[in-house]
Amino acid sequence: MRRRQDRLRRIEGLDPEADHREISSLFYLDFGTIMILQAITGNLMTFAVPRMSRILSATGQFERHTAKRFVDTALLTGAVLEHGLQPGPGRDAARAVNAMHRHYDIHPDDFTAVACDAPVMSIDIADRFGWRPVTDAEREALRIHYTAEARAFGAHRPVPATVGEMVAFRDRYLDAQAAFEPQNKRLAEAFLGYVAGLFPRPARPAVTALLVAQVDPRVLRACGLPVPSRVRKRVSDAVLRAVGLAGPTADPVPGKPSGMDRLASPVYPHGWTIGDLGPRTASGDGSVLPVRPGEDGGDRDQGEPEER
């Protein structure tokens, strides 16, 4: 039990304002066994809102290159979390995402909703299924981190100033914007098919059903997916609670592939750079070109904050 508490003791010695990235990283390690659920809820939320799903469907990235799109997003956001926004890989990742976002007419509320969804759902999942209570320092650190990330990725409106306000904004947003359109279901099915493929074949139907049972019913309906029965929801709750109670994930071992390495290796068997990541923009001849770090991105006017 003392070893299980090591990261918590470290968090208790940090300041959420100054050390939000470190606290957030430790949080995701401590609750890593259940955080695939945050990836499920976060992606399906973006598919449930037609303003976003139309853009995602038009690019073709999620439906035709699902693994790359998912892995790229995880690597880019992971680089920001690991390195921050000082010159280096984190800033390069933020500039690449910012530049990509500029190619599309993204509503300001959509930026805010995504910025709210990540910390709100991460905290909710850890609260309900985690092996220990979430601390106030973790809640505040996640809020600060995702606020800074949203600004760096191109958000122009302020993100709600407290976790409670984030929850309220997300609820109002889903009530107003979640609505079914055919592309929502295509995107959701492509994504869930990819996620299922990460598990052994015999377990895929059960794992997918248990994870999807935790998704907000407003999101499920908007994605054309069935809302789970009470029995399935209770079974899902019990399974995820058992997984979460198993405790924190192990510390990364230098030289040993991490979970992210294993996820990325089928997409990038020979490794990757920031310039390889992210959606592609159409060139004049119809080919696709990557946005490289520092190209068409990174102005202060376009949302890049200084690192705290």
Short mmCIF file of C-alpha atoms in Angstrom, two decimals:
data_model
loop_
_atom_site.label_atom_id
_atom_site.label_comp_id
_atom_site.label_asym_id
_atom_site.label_seq_id
_atom_site.Cartn_x
_atom_site.Cartn_y
_atom_site.Cartn_z
CA MET A 1 0.00 0.00 0.00
CA ARG A 2 2.90 2.37 0.71
CA ARG A 3 4.20 1.83 -2.83
CA ARG A 4 0.71 2.46 -4.21
CA GLN A 5 0.69 5.83 -2.48
CA ASP A 6 4.05 7.02 -3.88
CA ARG A 7 2.60 9.17 -6.65
CA LEU A 8 -0.05 10.59 -4.34
CA ARG A 9 2.63 11.69 -1.89
CA ARG A 10 4.50 13.32 -4.76
CA ILE A 11 1.34 15.14 -5.88
CA GLU A 12 0.74 16.40 -2.35
CA GLY A 13 4.12 18.16 -2.49
CA LEU A 14 3.40 19.97 -5.77
CA ASP A 15 1.59 23.18 -6.61
CA PRO A 16 -1.29 22.86 -9.12
CA GLU A 17 -0.55 26.24 -10.68
CA ALA A 18 3.18 25.78 -11.16
CA ASP A 19 3.26 22.00 -11.56
CA HIS A 20 0.03 21.25 -13.40
CA ARG A 21 1.70 19.14 -16.09
CA GLU A 22 3.53 16.94 -13.60
CA ILE A 23 0.42 16.48 -11.47
CA SER A 24 -1.66 15.65 -14.54
CA SER A 25 0.92 13.12 -15.72
CA LEU A 26 0.98 11.44 -12.31
CA PHE A 27 -2.82 11.42 -12.24
CA TYR A 28 -3.00 9.59 -15.58
CA LEU A 29 -0.43 7.05 -14.43
CA ASP A 30 -2.30 6.40 -11.19
CA PHE A 31 -5.64 5.94 -12.97
CA GLY A 32 -4.27 4.57 -16.24
CA THR A 33 -6.03 1.21 -16.08
CA ILE A 34 -9.42 2.84 -16.72
CA MET A 35 -8.54 5.88 -18.83
CA ILE A 36 -9.29 4.21 -22.15
CA LEU A 37 -12.85 5.12 -21.19
CA GLN A 38 -11.95 8.82 -21.47
CA ALA A 39 -10.78 8.22 -25.04
CA ILE A 40 -14.13 6.56 -25.80
CA THR A 41 -16.25 9.32 -24.28
CA GLY A 42 -14.14 12.13 -25.71
CA ASN A 43 -14.13 10.90 -29.29
CA LEU A 44 -17.81 9.99 -29.34
CA MET A 45 -18.67 13.44 -27.99
CA THR A 46 -17.01 15.07 -31.00
CA PHE A 47 -18.96 12.77 -33.35
CA ALA A 48 -22.26 13.59 -31.62
CA VAL A 49 -22.21 17.28 -32.57
CA PRO A 50 -22.94 17.84 -36.26
CA ARG A 51 -20.81 20.99 -36.45
CA MET A 52 -17.79 18.86 -35.56
CA SER A 53 -18.79 15.60 -37.22
CA ARG A 54 -19.28 17.32 -40.59
CA ILE A 55 -15.70 18.58 -40.48
CA LEU A 56 -14.31 15.24 -39.30
CA SER A 57 -16.23 13.34 -41.96
CA ALA A 58 -15.22 15.77 -44.72
CA THR A 59 -11.51 15.24 -44.00
CA GLY A 60 -11.95 11.46 -44.33
CA GLN A 61 -9.22 10.92 -41.76
CA PHE A 62 -11.28 9.20 -39.10
CA GLU A 63 -13.19 6.95 -41.46
CA ARG A 64 -10.33 5.96 -43.79
CA HIS A 65 -7.31 6.23 -41.49
CA THR A 66 -8.81 5.60 -38.08
CA ALA A 67 -5.70 4.18 -36.41
CA LYS A 68 -3.48 7.02 -37.60
CA ARG A 69 -5.99 9.68 -36.60
CA PHE A 70 -6.38 8.23 -33.10
CA VAL A 71 -2.66 7.63 -32.57
CA ASP A 72 -1.70 11.05 -33.92
CA THR A 73 -4.07 12.79 -31.53
CA ALA A 74 -2.68 10.83 -28.58
CA LEU A 75 0.93 11.56 -29.55
CA LEU A 76 0.32 15.28 -30.11
CA THR A 77 -1.56 15.83 -26.87
CA GLY A 78 0.94 13.60 -25.09
CA ALA A 79 3.83 15.76 -26.33
CA VAL A 80 2.16 18.88 -24.91
CA LEU A 81 1.58 17.16 -21.57
CA GLU A 82 5.13 15.81 -21.37
CA HIS A 83 7.10 18.80 -22.65
CA GLY A 84 4.85 21.82 -22.13
CA LEU A 85 4.76 24.85 -24.39
CA GLN A 86 8.32 26.06 -24.13
CA PRO A 87 10.36 25.72 -27.36
CA GLY A 88 10.70 22.04 -28.15
CA PRO A 89 8.47 19.06 -28.97
CA GLY A 90 5.49 20.29 -26.96
CA ARG A 91 5.35 23.67 -28.67
CA ASP A 92 5.93 22.02 -32.05
CA ALA A 93 2.98 19.70 -31.39
CA ALA A 94 0.74 22.60 -30.34
CA ARG A 95 1.71 24.59 -33.44
CA ALA A 96 0.93 21.64 -35.69
CA VAL A 97 -2.54 21.19 -34.14
CA ASN A 98 -3.19 24.94 -34.18
CA ALA A 99 -2.27 25.13 -37.85
CA MET A 100 -4.55 22.24 -38.73
CA HIS A 101 -7.45 23.79 -36.86
CA ARG A 102 -7.09 27.00 -38.88
CA HIS A 103 -8.04 25.15 -42.05
CA TYR A 104 -11.56 24.57 -40.74
CA ASP A 105 -14.42 26.76 -39.56
CA ILE A 106 -14.53 25.54 -35.96
CA HIS A 107 -17.13 27.18 -33.74
CA PRO A 108 -15.64 28.71 -30.56
CA ASP A 109 -18.03 26.70 -28.39
CA ASP A 110 -16.67 23.48 -29.91
CA PHE A 111 -13.15 24.34 -28.76
CA THR A 112 -14.48 25.08 -25.29
CA ALA A 113 -16.53 21.87 -25.14
CA VAL A 114 -13.53 19.70 -26.01
CA ALA A 115 -11.39 21.59 -23.47
CA CYS A 116 -14.04 20.92 -20.81
CA ASP A 117 -14.76 17.31 -21.73
CA ALA A 118 -11.23 15.99 -21.21
CA PRO A 119 -10.73 17.06 -17.57
CA VAL A 120 -14.39 16.64 -16.61
CA MET A 121 -14.59 13.06 -17.88
CA SER A 122 -11.12 12.12 -16.63
CA ILE A 123 -12.06 13.26 -13.14
CA ASP A 124 -15.49 11.62 -13.32
CA ILE A 125 -14.02 8.28 -14.41
CA ALA A 126 -11.40 8.37 -11.65
CA ASP A 127 -14.02 9.39 -9.07
CA ARG A 128 -16.32 6.51 -9.98
CA PHE A 129 -13.86 3.71 -10.73
CA GLY A 130 -10.48 4.72 -9.34
CA TRP A 131 -8.67 2.89 -6.55
CA ARG A 132 -8.27 6.06 -4.47
CA PRO A 133 -10.02 9.43 -4.18
CA VAL A 134 -9.10 12.22 -6.60
CA THR A 135 -7.47 15.14 -4.81
CA ASP A 136 -8.36 18.81 -5.17
CA ALA A 137 -4.85 19.44 -6.49
CA GLU A 138 -5.45 16.95 -9.31
CA ARG A 139 -8.77 18.52 -10.22
CA GLU A 140 -7.23 21.97 -10.43
CA ALA A 141 -4.12 20.77 -12.28
CA LEU A 142 -6.20 19.07 -14.95
CA ARG A 143 -8.32 22.20 -15.37
CA ILE A 144 -5.22 24.37 -15.79
CA HIS A 145 -3.51 21.96 -18.17
CA TYR A 146 -6.46 21.56 -20.53
CA THR A 147 -7.15 25.28 -20.45
CA ALA A 148 -3.57 25.96 -21.59
CA GLU A 149 -3.83 23.20 -24.21
CA ALA A 150 -7.07 24.62 -25.61
CA ARG A 151 -5.50 28.06 -25.95
CA ALA A 152 -2.46 26.58 -27.69
CA PHE A 153 -4.66 24.54 -30.04
CA GLY A 154 -6.56 27.61 -31.22
CA ALA A 155 -9.36 28.43 -28.77
CA HIS A 156 -10.17 32.12 -28.65
CA ARG A 157 -12.74 32.19 -25.87
CA PRO A 158 -11.93 31.76 -22.18
CA VAL A 159 -12.44 28.25 -20.82
CA PRO A 160 -14.65 28.07 -17.69
CA ALA A 161 -12.64 28.99 -14.62
CA THR A 162 -13.61 26.06 -12.36
CA VAL A 163 -14.24 22.36 -12.82
CA GLY A 164 -17.85 22.88 -11.73
CA GLU A 165 -18.33 25.51 -14.43
CA MET A 166 -16.77 23.12 -16.95
CA VAL A 167 -19.32 20.46 -16.00
CA ALA A 168 -22.17 22.95 -16.41
CA PHE A 169 -20.88 24.16 -19.78
CA ARG A 170 -20.53 20.60 -21.08
CA ASP A 171 -24.07 19.75 -20.03
CA ARG A 172 -25.56 22.85 -21.67
CA TYR A 173 -23.53 22.23 -24.79
CA LEU A 174 -24.69 18.63 -25.21
CA ASP A 175 -28.30 19.61 -24.59
CA ALA A 176 -28.07 22.25 -27.32
CA GLN A 177 -25.74 20.67 -29.89
CA ALA A 178 -25.89 16.85 -29.75
CA ALA A 179 -28.09 15.69 -32.64
CA PHE A 180 -28.09 12.75 -35.00
CA GLU A 181 -26.78 13.02 -38.54
CA PRO A 182 -25.69 10.04 -40.66
CA GLN A 183 -21.98 10.87 -40.55
CA ASN A 184 -22.06 10.72 -36.75
CA LYS A 185 -22.80 7.01 -36.88
CA ARG A 186 -20.20 6.32 -39.57
CA LEU A 187 -17.51 8.03 -37.51
CA ALA A 188 -18.57 6.28 -34.30
CA GLU A 189 -18.61 2.85 -35.90
CA ALA A 190 -15.18 3.34 -37.50
CA PHE A 191 -13.72 4.46 -34.19
CA LEU A 192 -15.31 1.71 -32.10
CA GLY A 193 -14.18 -0.86 -34.64
CA TYR A 194 -10.60 0.34 -34.18
CA VAL A 195 -10.86 0.30 -30.38
CA ALA A 196 -12.31 -3.22 -30.40
CA GLY A 197 -9.32 -4.35 -32.46
CA LEU A 198 -6.99 -3.42 -29.61
CA PHE A 199 -8.35 -6.33 -27.56
CA PRO A 200 -8.17 -10.11 -28.11
CA ARG A 201 -10.77 -11.21 -30.63
CA PRO A 202 -12.96 -13.27 -28.24
CA ALA A 203 -13.25 -10.32 -25.84
CA ARG A 204 -14.02 -7.60 -28.38
CA PRO A 205 -17.83 -7.61 -28.31
CA ALA A 206 -17.99 -7.68 -24.52
CA VAL A 207 -15.29 -5.04 -24.00
CA THR A 208 -16.87 -2.65 -26.48
CA ALA A 209 -20.32 -3.09 -24.94
CA LEU A 210 -18.99 -2.49 -21.42
CA LEU A 211 -17.12 0.67 -22.42
CA VAL A 212 -19.91 2.15 -24.52
CA ALA A 213 -22.34 1.57 -21.64
CA GLN A 214 -20.58 4.42 -19.81
CA VAL A 215 -21.13 7.02 -22.53
CA ASP A 216 -23.62 9.83 -21.98
CA PRO A 217 -27.02 8.78 -23.44
CA ARG A 218 -27.24 12.11 -25.30
CA VAL A 219 -24.02 11.23 -27.10
CA LEU A 220 -25.11 7.67 -27.85
CA ARG A 221 -28.41 8.77 -29.38
CA ALA A 222 -26.70 11.43 -31.47
CA CYS A 223 -24.23 8.80 -32.75
CA GLY A 224 -27.03 6.41 -33.64
CA LEU A 225 -25.93 3.93 -30.98
CA PRO A 226 -28.30 2.11 -28.61
CA VAL A 227 -28.58 3.33 -25.04
CA PRO A 228 -27.63 0.42 -22.73
CA SER A 229 -30.13 -1.27 -20.48
CA ARG A 230 -29.90 -0.80 -16.72
CA VAL A 231 -28.55 -4.32 -16.38
CA ARG A 232 -25.74 -3.70 -18.87
CA LYS A 233 -24.90 -0.43 -17.15
CA ARG A 234 -24.68 -2.14 -13.76
CA VAL A 235 -22.47 -4.88 -15.19
CA SER A 236 -20.25 -2.26 -16.82
CA ASP A 237 -20.01 -0.35 -13.52
CA ALA A 238 -18.97 -3.51 -11.65
CA VAL A 239 -16.34 -4.54 -14.19
CA LEU A 240 -14.77 -1.09 -14.45
CA ARG A 241 -14.76 -0.72 -10.67
CA ALA A 242 -12.88 -4.01 -10.38
CA VAL A 243 -10.38 -2.92 -13.03
CA GLY A 244 -9.90 0.45 -11.37
CA LEU A 245 -9.44 -1.04 -7.91
CA ALA A 246 -6.53 -3.11 -9.21
CA GLY A 247 -4.45 -0.02 -8.59
CA PRO A 248 -2.11 2.29 -10.44
CA THR A 249 -0.19 1.43 -13.58
CA ALA A 250 3.51 0.74 -13.24
CA ASP A 251 6.13 3.42 -13.75
CA PRO A 252 7.56 3.60 -17.28
CA VAL A 253 10.77 1.59 -17.63
CA PRO A 254 13.56 3.24 -19.65
CA GLY A 255 14.27 1.25 -22.80
CA LYS A 256 11.05 -0.76 -22.53
CA PRO A 257 8.14 0.06 -24.88
CA SER A 258 5.35 1.94 -23.16
CA GLY A 259 1.67 1.44 -23.80
CA MET A 260 1.77 4.44 -26.16
CA ASP A 261 4.75 2.94 -28.00
CA ARG A 262 2.82 -0.29 -28.54
CA LEU A 263 -0.21 1.65 -29.77
CA ALA A 264 1.86 3.72 -32.19
CA SER A 265 4.14 0.99 -33.58
CA PRO A 266 1.62 -0.46 -36.09
CA VAL A 267 1.12 3.04 -37.53
CA TYR A 268 4.76 4.14 -37.29
CA PRO A 269 6.88 0.96 -37.33
CA HIS A 270 10.04 2.98 -37.99
CA GLY A 271 9.32 5.74 -35.50
CA TRP A 272 7.79 9.16 -35.87
CA THR A 273 8.44 12.88 -35.56
CA ILE A 274 6.01 15.68 -34.78
CA GLY A 275 5.97 16.54 -38.48
CA ASP A 276 4.53 13.10 -39.29
CA LEU A 277 1.51 13.62 -37.05
CA GLY A 278 -1.90 15.14 -37.47
CA PRO A 279 -4.53 15.43 -40.19
CA ARG A 280 -3.42 16.40 -43.63
CA THR A 281 -4.42 19.47 -45.58
CA ALA A 282 -5.35 19.26 -49.22
CA SER A 283 -2.92 20.87 -51.65
CA GLY A 284 -3.95 22.36 -54.94
CA ASP A 285 -3.44 19.14 -56.87
CA GLY A 286 -5.50 17.06 -54.46
CA SER A 287 -2.55 15.41 -52.72
CA VAL A 288 -2.14 15.78 -49.01
CA LEU A 289 0.63 17.60 -47.22
CA PRO A 290 1.65 17.46 -43.56
CA VAL A 291 1.95 20.66 -41.60
CA ARG A 292 5.45 20.86 -40.21
CA PRO A 293 6.36 22.35 -36.85
CA GLY A 294 6.60 26.12 -37.07
CA GLU A 295 4.74 26.36 -40.39
CA ASP A 296 1.48 28.30 -40.45
CA GLY A 297 1.15 28.26 -36.69
CA GLY A 298 2.28 29.47 -33.36
CA ASP A 299 1.38 33.18 -33.33
CA ARG A 300 0.30 34.57 -30.00
CA ASP A 301 -2.77 35.90 -31.85
CA GLN A 302 -3.72 32.38 -32.80
CA GLY A 303 -3.84 30.98 -29.32
CA GLU A 304 -0.40 29.91 -28.21
CA PRO A 305 0.15 30.69 -24.54
CA GLU A 306 3.43 31.01 -22.77
CA GLU A 307 4.30 28.10 -20.51
CA ARG A 308 3.51 28.76 -16.88
#
